[in-house]
Short mmCIF file of C-alpha atoms in Angstrom, two decimals:
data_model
loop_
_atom_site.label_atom_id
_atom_site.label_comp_id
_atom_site.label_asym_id
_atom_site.label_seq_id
_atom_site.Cartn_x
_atom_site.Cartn_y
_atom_site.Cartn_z
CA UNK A 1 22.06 21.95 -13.71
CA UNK A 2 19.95 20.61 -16.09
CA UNK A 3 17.00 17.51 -15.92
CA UNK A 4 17.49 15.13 -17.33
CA UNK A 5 14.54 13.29 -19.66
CA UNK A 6 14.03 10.33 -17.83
CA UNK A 7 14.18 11.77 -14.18
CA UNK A 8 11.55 14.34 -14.92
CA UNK A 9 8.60 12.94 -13.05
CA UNK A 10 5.35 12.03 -15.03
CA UNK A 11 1.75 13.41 -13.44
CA UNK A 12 0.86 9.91 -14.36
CA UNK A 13 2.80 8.17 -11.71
CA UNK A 14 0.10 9.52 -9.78
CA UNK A 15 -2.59 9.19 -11.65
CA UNK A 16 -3.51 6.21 -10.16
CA UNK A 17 -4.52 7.14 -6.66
CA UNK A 18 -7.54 8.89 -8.53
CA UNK A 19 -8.70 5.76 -10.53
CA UNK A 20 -12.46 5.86 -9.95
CA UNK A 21 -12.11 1.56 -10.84
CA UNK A 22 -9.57 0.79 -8.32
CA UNK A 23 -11.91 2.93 -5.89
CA UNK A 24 -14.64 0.66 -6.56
CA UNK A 25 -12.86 -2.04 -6.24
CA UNK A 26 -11.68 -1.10 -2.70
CA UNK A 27 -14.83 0.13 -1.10
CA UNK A 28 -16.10 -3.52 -2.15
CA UNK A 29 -13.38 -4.45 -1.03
CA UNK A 30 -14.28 -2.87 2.68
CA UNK A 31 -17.53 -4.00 2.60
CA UNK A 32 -16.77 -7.31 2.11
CA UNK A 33 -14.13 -7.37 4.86
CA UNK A 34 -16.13 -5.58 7.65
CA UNK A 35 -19.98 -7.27 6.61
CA UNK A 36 -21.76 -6.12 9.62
CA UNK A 37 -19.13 -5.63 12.16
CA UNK A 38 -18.84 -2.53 14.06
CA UNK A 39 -15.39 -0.57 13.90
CA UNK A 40 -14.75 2.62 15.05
CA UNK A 41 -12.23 5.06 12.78
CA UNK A 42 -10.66 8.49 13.67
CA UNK A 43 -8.38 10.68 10.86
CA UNK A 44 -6.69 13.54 12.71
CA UNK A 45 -5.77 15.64 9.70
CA UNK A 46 -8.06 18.47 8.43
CA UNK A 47 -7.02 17.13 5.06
CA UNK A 48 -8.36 14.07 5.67
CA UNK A 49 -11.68 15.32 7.07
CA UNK A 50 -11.98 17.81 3.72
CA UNK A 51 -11.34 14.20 1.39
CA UNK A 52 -13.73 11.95 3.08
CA UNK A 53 -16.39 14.55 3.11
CA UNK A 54 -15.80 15.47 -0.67
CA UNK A 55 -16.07 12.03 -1.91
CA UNK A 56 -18.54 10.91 0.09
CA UNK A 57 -17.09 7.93 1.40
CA UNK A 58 -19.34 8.10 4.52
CA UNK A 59 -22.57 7.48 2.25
CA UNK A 60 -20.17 4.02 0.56
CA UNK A 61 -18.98 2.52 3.67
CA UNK A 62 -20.69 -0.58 5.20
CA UNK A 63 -23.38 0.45 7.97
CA UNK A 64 -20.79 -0.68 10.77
CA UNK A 65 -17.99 0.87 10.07
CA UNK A 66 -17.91 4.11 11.47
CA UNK A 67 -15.72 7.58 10.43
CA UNK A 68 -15.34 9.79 13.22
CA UNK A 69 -12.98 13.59 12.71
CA UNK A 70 -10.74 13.99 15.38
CA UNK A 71 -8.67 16.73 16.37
CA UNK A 72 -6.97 17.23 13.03
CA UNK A 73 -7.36 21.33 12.24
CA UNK A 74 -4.58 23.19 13.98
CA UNK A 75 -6.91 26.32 13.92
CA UNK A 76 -10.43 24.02 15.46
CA UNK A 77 -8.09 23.23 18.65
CA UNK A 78 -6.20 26.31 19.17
CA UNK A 79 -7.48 27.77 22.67
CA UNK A 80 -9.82 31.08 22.96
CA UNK A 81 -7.18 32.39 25.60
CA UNK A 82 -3.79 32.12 22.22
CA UNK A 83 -7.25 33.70 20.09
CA UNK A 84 -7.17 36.63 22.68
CA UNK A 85 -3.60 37.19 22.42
CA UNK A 86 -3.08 36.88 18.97
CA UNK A 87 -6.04 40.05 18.98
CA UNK A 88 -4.44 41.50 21.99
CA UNK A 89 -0.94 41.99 20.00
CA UNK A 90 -2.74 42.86 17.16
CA UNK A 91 -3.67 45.88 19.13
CA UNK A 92 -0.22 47.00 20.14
CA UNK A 93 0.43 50.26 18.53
CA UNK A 94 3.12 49.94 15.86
CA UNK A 95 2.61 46.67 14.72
CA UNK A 96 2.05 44.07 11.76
CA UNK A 97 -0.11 41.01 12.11
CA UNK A 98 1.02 38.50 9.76
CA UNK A 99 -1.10 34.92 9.51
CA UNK A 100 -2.88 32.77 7.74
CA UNK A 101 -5.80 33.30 6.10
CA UNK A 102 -7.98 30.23 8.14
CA UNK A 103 -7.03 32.08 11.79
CA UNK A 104 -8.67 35.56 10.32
CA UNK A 105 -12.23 34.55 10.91
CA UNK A 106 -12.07 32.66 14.07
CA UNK A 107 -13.91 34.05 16.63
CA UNK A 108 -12.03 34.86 19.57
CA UNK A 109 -13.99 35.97 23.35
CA UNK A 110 -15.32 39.35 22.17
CA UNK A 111 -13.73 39.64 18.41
CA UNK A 112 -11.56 38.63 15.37
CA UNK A 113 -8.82 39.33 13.55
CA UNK A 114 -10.95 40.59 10.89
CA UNK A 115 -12.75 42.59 12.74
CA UNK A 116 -10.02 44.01 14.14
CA UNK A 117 -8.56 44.93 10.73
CA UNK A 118 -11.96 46.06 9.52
CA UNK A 119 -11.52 48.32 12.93
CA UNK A 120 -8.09 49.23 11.42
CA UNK A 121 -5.11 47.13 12.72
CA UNK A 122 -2.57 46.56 10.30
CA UNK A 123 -3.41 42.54 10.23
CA UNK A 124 -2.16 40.80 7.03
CA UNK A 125 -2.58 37.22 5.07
CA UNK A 126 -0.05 35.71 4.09
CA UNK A 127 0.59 32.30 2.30
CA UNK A 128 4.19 31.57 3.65
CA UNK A 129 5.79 32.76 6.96
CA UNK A 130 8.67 33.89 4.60
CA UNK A 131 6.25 36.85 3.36
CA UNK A 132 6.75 38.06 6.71
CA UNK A 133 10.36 38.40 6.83
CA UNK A 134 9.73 39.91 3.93
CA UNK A 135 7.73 42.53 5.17
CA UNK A 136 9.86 43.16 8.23
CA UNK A 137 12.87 43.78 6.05
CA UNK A 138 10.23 46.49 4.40
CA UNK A 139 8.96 48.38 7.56
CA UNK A 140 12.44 48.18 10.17
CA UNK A 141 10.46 51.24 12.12
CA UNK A 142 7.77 48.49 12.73
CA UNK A 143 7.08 45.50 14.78
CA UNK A 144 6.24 42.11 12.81
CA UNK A 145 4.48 39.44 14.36
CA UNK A 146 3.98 36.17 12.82
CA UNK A 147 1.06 34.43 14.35
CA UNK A 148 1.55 30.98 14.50
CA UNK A 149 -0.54 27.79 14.81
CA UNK A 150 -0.26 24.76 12.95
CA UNK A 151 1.14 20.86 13.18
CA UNK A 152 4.14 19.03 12.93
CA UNK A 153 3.69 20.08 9.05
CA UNK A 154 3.85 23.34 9.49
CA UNK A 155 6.38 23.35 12.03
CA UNK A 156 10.23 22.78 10.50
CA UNK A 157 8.92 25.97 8.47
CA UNK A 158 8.46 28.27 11.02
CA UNK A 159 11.51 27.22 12.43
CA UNK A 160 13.32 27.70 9.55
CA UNK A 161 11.97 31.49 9.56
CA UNK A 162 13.31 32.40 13.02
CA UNK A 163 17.09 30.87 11.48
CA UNK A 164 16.54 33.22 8.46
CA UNK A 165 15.18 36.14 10.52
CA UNK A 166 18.50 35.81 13.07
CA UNK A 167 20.91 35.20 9.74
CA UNK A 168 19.10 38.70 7.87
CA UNK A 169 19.06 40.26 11.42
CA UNK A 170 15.56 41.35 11.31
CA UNK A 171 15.11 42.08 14.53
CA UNK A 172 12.02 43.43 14.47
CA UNK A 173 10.58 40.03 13.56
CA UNK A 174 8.73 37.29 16.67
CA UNK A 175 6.89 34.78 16.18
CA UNK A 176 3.58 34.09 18.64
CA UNK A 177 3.89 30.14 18.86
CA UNK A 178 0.77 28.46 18.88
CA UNK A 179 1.64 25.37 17.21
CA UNK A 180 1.25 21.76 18.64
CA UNK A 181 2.39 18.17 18.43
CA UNK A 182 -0.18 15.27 17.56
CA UNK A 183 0.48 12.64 19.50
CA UNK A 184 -0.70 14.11 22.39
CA UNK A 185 -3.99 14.55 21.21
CA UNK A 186 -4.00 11.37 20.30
CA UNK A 187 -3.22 9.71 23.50
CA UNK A 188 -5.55 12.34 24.89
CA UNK A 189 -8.32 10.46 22.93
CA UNK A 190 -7.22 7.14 23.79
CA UNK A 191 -7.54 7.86 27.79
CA UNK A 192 -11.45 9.94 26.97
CA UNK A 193 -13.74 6.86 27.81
CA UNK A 194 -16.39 8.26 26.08
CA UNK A 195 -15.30 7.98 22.94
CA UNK A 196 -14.07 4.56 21.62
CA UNK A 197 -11.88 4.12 18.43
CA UNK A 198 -9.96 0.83 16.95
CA UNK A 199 -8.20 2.59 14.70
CA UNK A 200 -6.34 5.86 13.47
CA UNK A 201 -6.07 7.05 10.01
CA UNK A 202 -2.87 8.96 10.56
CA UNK A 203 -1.99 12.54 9.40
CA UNK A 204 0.41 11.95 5.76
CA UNK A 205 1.97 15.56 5.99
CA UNK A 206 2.42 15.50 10.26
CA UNK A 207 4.40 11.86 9.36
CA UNK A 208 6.23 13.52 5.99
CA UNK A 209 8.08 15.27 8.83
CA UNK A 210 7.75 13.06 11.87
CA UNK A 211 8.44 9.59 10.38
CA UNK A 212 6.36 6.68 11.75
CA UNK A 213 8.05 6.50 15.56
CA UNK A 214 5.67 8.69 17.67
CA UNK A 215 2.90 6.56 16.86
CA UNK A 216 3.99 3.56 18.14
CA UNK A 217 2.80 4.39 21.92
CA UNK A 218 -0.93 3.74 20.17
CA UNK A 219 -0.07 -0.24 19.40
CA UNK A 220 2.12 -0.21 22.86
CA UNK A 221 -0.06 0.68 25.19
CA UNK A 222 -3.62 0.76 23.92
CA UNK A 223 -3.33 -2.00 21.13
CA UNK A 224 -4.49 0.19 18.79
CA UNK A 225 -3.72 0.40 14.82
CA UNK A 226 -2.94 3.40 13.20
CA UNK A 227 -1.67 3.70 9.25
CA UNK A 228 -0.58 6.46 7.62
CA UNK A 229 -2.71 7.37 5.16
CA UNK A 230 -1.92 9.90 2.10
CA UNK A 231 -4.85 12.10 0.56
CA UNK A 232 -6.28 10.87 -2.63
CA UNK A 233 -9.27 8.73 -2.78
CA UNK A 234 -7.63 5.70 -3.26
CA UNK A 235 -5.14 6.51 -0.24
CA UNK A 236 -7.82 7.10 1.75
CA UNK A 237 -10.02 3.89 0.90
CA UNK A 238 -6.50 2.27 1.01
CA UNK A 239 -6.07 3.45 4.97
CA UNK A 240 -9.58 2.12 5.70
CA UNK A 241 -8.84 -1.70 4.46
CA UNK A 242 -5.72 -1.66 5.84
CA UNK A 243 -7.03 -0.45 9.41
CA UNK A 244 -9.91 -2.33 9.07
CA UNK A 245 -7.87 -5.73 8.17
CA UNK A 246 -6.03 -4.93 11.67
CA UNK A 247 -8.79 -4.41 13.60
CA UNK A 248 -10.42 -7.52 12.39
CA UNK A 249 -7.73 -9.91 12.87
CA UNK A 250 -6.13 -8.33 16.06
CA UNK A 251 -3.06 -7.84 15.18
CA UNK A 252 -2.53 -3.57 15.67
CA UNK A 253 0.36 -2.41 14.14
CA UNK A 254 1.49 1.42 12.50
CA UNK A 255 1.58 0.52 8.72
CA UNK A 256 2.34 3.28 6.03
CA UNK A 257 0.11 3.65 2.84
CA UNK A 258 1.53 6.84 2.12
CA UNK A 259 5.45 5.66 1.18
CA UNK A 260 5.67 7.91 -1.84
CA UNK A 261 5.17 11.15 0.48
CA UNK A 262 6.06 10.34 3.89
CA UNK A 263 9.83 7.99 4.98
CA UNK A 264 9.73 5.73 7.74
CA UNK A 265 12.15 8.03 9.91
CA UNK A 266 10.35 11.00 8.66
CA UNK A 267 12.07 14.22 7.11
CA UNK A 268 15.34 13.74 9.87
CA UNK A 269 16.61 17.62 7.99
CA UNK A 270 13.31 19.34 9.35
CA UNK A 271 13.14 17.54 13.04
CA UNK A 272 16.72 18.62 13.58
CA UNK A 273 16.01 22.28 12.80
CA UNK A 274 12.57 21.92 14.98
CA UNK A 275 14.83 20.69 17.94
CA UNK A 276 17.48 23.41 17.35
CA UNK A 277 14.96 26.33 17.43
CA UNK A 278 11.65 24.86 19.94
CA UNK A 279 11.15 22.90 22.91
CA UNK A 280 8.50 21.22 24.18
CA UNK A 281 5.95 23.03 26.70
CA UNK A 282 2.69 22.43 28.20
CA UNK A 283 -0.21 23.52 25.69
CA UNK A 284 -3.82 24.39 26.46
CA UNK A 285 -6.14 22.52 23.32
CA UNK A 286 -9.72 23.28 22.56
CA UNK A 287 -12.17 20.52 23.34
CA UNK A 288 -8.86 18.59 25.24
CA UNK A 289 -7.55 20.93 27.74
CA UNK A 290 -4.18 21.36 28.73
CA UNK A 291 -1.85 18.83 27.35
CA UNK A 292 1.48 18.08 28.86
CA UNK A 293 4.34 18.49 26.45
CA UNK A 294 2.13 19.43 24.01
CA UNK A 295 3.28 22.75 22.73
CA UNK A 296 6.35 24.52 21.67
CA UNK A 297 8.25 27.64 22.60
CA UNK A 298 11.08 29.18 21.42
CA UNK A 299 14.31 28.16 23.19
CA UNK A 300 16.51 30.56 25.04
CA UNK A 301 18.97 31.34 22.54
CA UNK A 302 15.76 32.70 20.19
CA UNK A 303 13.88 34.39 22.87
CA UNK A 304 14.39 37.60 20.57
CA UNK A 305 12.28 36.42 18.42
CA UNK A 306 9.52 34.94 20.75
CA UNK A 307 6.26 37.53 20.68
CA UNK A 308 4.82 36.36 24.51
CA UNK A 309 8.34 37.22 25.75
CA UNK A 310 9.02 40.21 23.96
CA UNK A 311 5.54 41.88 24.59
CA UNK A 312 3.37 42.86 27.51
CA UNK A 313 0.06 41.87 26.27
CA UNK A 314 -2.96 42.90 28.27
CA UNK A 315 -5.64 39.61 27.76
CA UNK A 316 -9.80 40.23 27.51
CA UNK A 317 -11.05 37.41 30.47
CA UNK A 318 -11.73 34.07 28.27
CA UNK A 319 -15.60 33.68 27.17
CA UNK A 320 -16.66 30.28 25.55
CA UNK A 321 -19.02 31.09 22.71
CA UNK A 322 -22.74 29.32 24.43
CA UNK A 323 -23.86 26.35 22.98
CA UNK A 324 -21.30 25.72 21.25
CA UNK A 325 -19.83 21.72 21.21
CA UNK A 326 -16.41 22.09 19.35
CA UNK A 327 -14.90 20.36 22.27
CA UNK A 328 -16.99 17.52 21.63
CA UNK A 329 -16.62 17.61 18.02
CA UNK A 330 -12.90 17.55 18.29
CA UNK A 331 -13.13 14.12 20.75
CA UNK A 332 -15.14 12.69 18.18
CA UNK A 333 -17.67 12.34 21.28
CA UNK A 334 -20.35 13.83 18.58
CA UNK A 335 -20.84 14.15 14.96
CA UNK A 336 -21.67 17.92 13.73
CA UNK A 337 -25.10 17.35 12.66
CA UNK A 338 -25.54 16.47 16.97
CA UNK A 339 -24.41 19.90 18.40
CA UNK A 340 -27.80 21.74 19.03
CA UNK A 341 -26.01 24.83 16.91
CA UNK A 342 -24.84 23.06 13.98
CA UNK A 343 -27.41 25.03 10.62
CA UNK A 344 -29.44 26.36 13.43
CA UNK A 345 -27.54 29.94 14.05
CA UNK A 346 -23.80 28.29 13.36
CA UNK A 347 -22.89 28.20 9.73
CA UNK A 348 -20.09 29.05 7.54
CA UNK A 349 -21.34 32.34 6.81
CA UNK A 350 -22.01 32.95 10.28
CA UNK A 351 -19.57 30.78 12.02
CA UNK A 352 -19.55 30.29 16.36
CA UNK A 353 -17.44 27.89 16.78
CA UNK A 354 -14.15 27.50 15.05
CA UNK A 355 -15.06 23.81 13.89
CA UNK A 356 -17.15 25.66 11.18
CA UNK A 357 -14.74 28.65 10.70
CA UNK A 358 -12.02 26.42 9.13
CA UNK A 359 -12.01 25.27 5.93
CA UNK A 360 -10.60 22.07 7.38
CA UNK A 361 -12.94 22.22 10.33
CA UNK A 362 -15.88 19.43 10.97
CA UNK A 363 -18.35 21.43 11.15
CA UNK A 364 -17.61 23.11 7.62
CA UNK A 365 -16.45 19.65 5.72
CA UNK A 366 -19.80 18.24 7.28
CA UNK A 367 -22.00 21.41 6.12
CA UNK A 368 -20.87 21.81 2.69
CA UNK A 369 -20.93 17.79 1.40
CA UNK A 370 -23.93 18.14 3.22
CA UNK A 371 -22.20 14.87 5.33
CA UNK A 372 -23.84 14.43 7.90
CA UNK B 1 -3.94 23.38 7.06
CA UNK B 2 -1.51 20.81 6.13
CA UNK B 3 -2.29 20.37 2.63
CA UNK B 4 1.05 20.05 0.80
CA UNK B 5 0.62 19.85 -2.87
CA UNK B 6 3.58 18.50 -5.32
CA UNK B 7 5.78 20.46 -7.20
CA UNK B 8 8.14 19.81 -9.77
CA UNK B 9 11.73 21.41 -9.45
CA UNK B 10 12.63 23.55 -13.26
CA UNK B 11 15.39 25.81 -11.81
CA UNK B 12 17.72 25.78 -8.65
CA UNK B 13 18.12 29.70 -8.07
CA UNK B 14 20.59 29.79 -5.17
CA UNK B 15 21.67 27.27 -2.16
CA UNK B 16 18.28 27.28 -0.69
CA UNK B 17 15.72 28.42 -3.35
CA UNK B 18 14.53 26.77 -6.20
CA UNK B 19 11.75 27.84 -8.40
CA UNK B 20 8.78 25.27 -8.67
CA UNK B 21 6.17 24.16 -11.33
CA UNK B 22 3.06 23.61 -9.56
CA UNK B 23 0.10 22.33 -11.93
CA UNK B 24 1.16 25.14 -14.29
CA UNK B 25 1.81 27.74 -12.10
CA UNK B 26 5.30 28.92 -10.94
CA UNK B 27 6.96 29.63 -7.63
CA UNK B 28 9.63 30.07 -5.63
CA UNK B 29 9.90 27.54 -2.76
CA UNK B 30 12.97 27.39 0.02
CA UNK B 31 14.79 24.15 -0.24
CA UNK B 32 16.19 24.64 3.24
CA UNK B 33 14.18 21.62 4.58
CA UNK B 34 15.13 19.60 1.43
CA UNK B 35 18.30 20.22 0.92
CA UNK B 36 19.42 17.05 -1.34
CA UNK B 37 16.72 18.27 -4.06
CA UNK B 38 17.38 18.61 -7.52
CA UNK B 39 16.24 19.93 -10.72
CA UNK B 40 13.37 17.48 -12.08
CA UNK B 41 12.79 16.10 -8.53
CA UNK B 42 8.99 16.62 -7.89
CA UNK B 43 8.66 17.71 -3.91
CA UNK B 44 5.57 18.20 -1.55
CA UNK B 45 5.71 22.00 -0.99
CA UNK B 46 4.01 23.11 2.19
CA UNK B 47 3.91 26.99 3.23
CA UNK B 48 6.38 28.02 0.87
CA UNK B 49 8.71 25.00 2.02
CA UNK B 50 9.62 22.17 0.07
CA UNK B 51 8.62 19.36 2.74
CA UNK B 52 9.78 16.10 1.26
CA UNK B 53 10.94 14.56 -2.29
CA UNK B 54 8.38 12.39 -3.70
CA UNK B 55 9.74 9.25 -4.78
CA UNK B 56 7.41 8.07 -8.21
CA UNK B 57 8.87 4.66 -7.52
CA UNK B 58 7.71 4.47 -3.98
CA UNK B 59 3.85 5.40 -5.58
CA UNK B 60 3.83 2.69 -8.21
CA UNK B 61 4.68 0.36 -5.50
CA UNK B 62 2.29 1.56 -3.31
CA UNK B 63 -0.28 0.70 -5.83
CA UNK B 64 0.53 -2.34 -6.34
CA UNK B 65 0.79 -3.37 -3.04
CA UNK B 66 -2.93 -2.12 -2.79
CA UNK B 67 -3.72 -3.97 -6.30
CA UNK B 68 -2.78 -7.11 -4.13
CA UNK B 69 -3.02 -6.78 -0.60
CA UNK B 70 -7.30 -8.58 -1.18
CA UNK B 71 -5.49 -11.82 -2.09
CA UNK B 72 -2.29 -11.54 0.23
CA UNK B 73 -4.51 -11.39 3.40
CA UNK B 74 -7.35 -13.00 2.41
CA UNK B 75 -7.14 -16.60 4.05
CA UNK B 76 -5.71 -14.95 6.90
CA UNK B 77 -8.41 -13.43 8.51
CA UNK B 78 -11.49 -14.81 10.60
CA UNK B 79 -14.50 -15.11 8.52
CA UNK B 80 -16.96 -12.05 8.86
CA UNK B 81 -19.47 -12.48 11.78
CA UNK B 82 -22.69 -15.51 10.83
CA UNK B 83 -20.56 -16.07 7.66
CA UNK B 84 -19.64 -19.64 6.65
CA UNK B 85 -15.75 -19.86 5.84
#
């Protein structure tokens, strides 16, 4: 199989969502559109928070309009109690923690996962859940456990990894499912009076896989817009016009700005394979609580492979680091700069709460553009 | 956590791999989720998973949809708050 000339894509066709002139044009654009109205917007997506805080698009935006980070980091919501397990496994005698590298430093009830492998638990980073087949095909006298947290992203890949671990019959291979659906945490924000939003920037990767349906409960039943929104800065500044043209003239609806990434019905390959291998369960959330249909376990026919089934886990009692607001920060109920922690004994050196542990958290977007 | 960055396809290795140019550097990424991919199609990789083909036609589109959108919309909405229309 060879490419030909004219289908090899150009880096230019891209090029454009980083134009620094259509960017200016755009945030005139906003400014122009909102004057001195007052609109309220939430991105769910880690990504998202990371973008806005990098370009500064806080510091361009008209006084009114107002950028709020919602419960977009997979590794900011995930409970204390799945931290505890996670650690707990990683105690088992016999075997290999595999992860990524953003759950190593979050601060569980007593400890980490790096200070557990600093205490000398095999506990190792990896950068695909394929690595870990990998390494159970290497060590078949150990156990492998794949700790898992993530979105609808992240997903259709770990349930491609249980298919490949049953076809290599690894057996010694399980997964500890942590991973969530969005939508819920959405609608979970919609019914928190205290925090008011009138419009979603919506996750691009999440809707890459998920297509544009499970947002429509938003215009449904709270009239609110949402658009999906990819992740350069024009994308970005493109999702805020958009939302705020909706908000303005009352018309909410889910629009996609992210076409080139992210299909109307989604990627239909992936949610097939997600529904083959998961189904839905109850989920406990940081900052939300516990979330009805939220969550997903491994279906019967791959309990094999599913770690809380497989293992008798012995769990430290939960303990909520003091002080900390993560919960808050995740509702978008306060900015970072507002919980009494934030610089003042929480940092990313010196994390407490997993808001500034993550790359993608808050906490740490808002510390390091120094967005606050 | 859900960055996905793009990837172009150079080499289809066997039903479900392919091997990947990623801003210079080269991988191996599973096609499993993409199956329809081909050699020269750029794809959003995500965790060693190709995620979704990107479709350069769909992005020029996109921007000019954005180039226009001030002037589609413009007349339609209410004039800003203590404005004169």
């Amino acid at each position: 199989m060879s490419a030909s000339p004219n289908r090899m894509p150009r880096t230019a066709d891209f090029a454009a969502f980083r134009d620094p002139d259509l960017a200016r044009e755009l945030i005139a654009r906003i400014n122009a559109l909102v004057a001195d109205r007052v609109i309220y917007l939430m991105e769910v997506c880690g990504t998202h928070t990371v973008s806005i805080g990098r370009y500064g698009f806080r510091s361009v935006m008209p006084e009114g309009l107002h950028l709020l980070s919602g419960p977009g980091c997979p590794v900011c919501v995930t409970a204390n109690r799945d931290i505890d397990r996670a650690i707990a496994l990683a105690r088992l005698d016999g075997v290999i923690i595999a992860t990524f590298g953003d759950m190593m430093r979050v601060p569980g009830s007593s400890t980490s996962l790096i200070a557990e492998k600093a205490a000398g638990r095999d506990i190792r980073v990896v950068y695909s859940p394929l690595d870990a087949l990998d390494i159970a095909a290497q060590n078949p006298a150990r156990e492998v456990v794949f700790i898992s947290v993530g979105f609808e992203t992240t997903t259709p890949a770990m349930a491609a990894c249980v298919l490949e671990a049953a076809e290599r019959g690894l057996s010694n291979f399980s997964l500890f499912c942590a991973n969530k659906a969005t939508p819920a945490a959405l609608r979970a924000i919609e019914d928190d009076p205290q925090t008011r939003i009138d419009g979603f920037l919506l996750p691009g990767h999440v809707s890459t896989i998920t297509g544009a349906a499970p947002y429509r409960f938003l215009v449904d039943e709270f009239s609110t817009p949402g658009v999906i929104t990819g992740f350069e800065p024009v994308d970005i500044l493109a999702g805020i016009e958009m939302l705020a043209r909706m908000v303005i003239s009352g018309a909410p609806d889910i629009k996609n700005a992210y076409p080139r990434g992210a299909h109307r019905e989604g990627n239909t390959v992936a949610q097939r394979l997600c529904a083959e291998v998961f189904e839905p369960c109850d989920a406990l959330w940081r900052g939300l609580g516990e979330l009805p249909a939220s969550g997903l376990r491994l279906r019967e026919a791959y309990a094999a492979f599913d770690a809380s089934r497989r293992f008798d886990i012995e769990v430290e009692p939960t303990v909520e680091p003091r002080g900390c607001r993560c919960g808050d920060v995740l509702r978008g109920r306060i900015a970072p700069g507002e919980c009494p922690l934030f610089d003042r004994g929480c940092t990313p050196e010196h994390p407490i709460g997993p808001c500034m542990v993550s790359s993608e958290g808050s906490c740490a977007a808002s510390f390091r553009f120094k967005d606050r | 956590m859900c960055l996905a960055v793009p990837g172009a396809i150079t080499r289809i290795i066997d039903a479900s791999t392919a091997e990947v140019d990623m801003l210079g550097a080269t991988r191996n990424i599973s096609l499993r989720l993409v199956p329809e991919a081909r050699v020269g199609d750029f794809v959003l990789v995500h965790a060693g998973f190709g995620i979704q083909i990107i479709d350069p036609e769909e992005a020029r589109e996109t921007i000019e949809l954005i180039r226009e959108m001030d002037e589609l919309v413009a007349e339609e909405l209410p004039a800003p708050d203590g404005a004169t229309a």
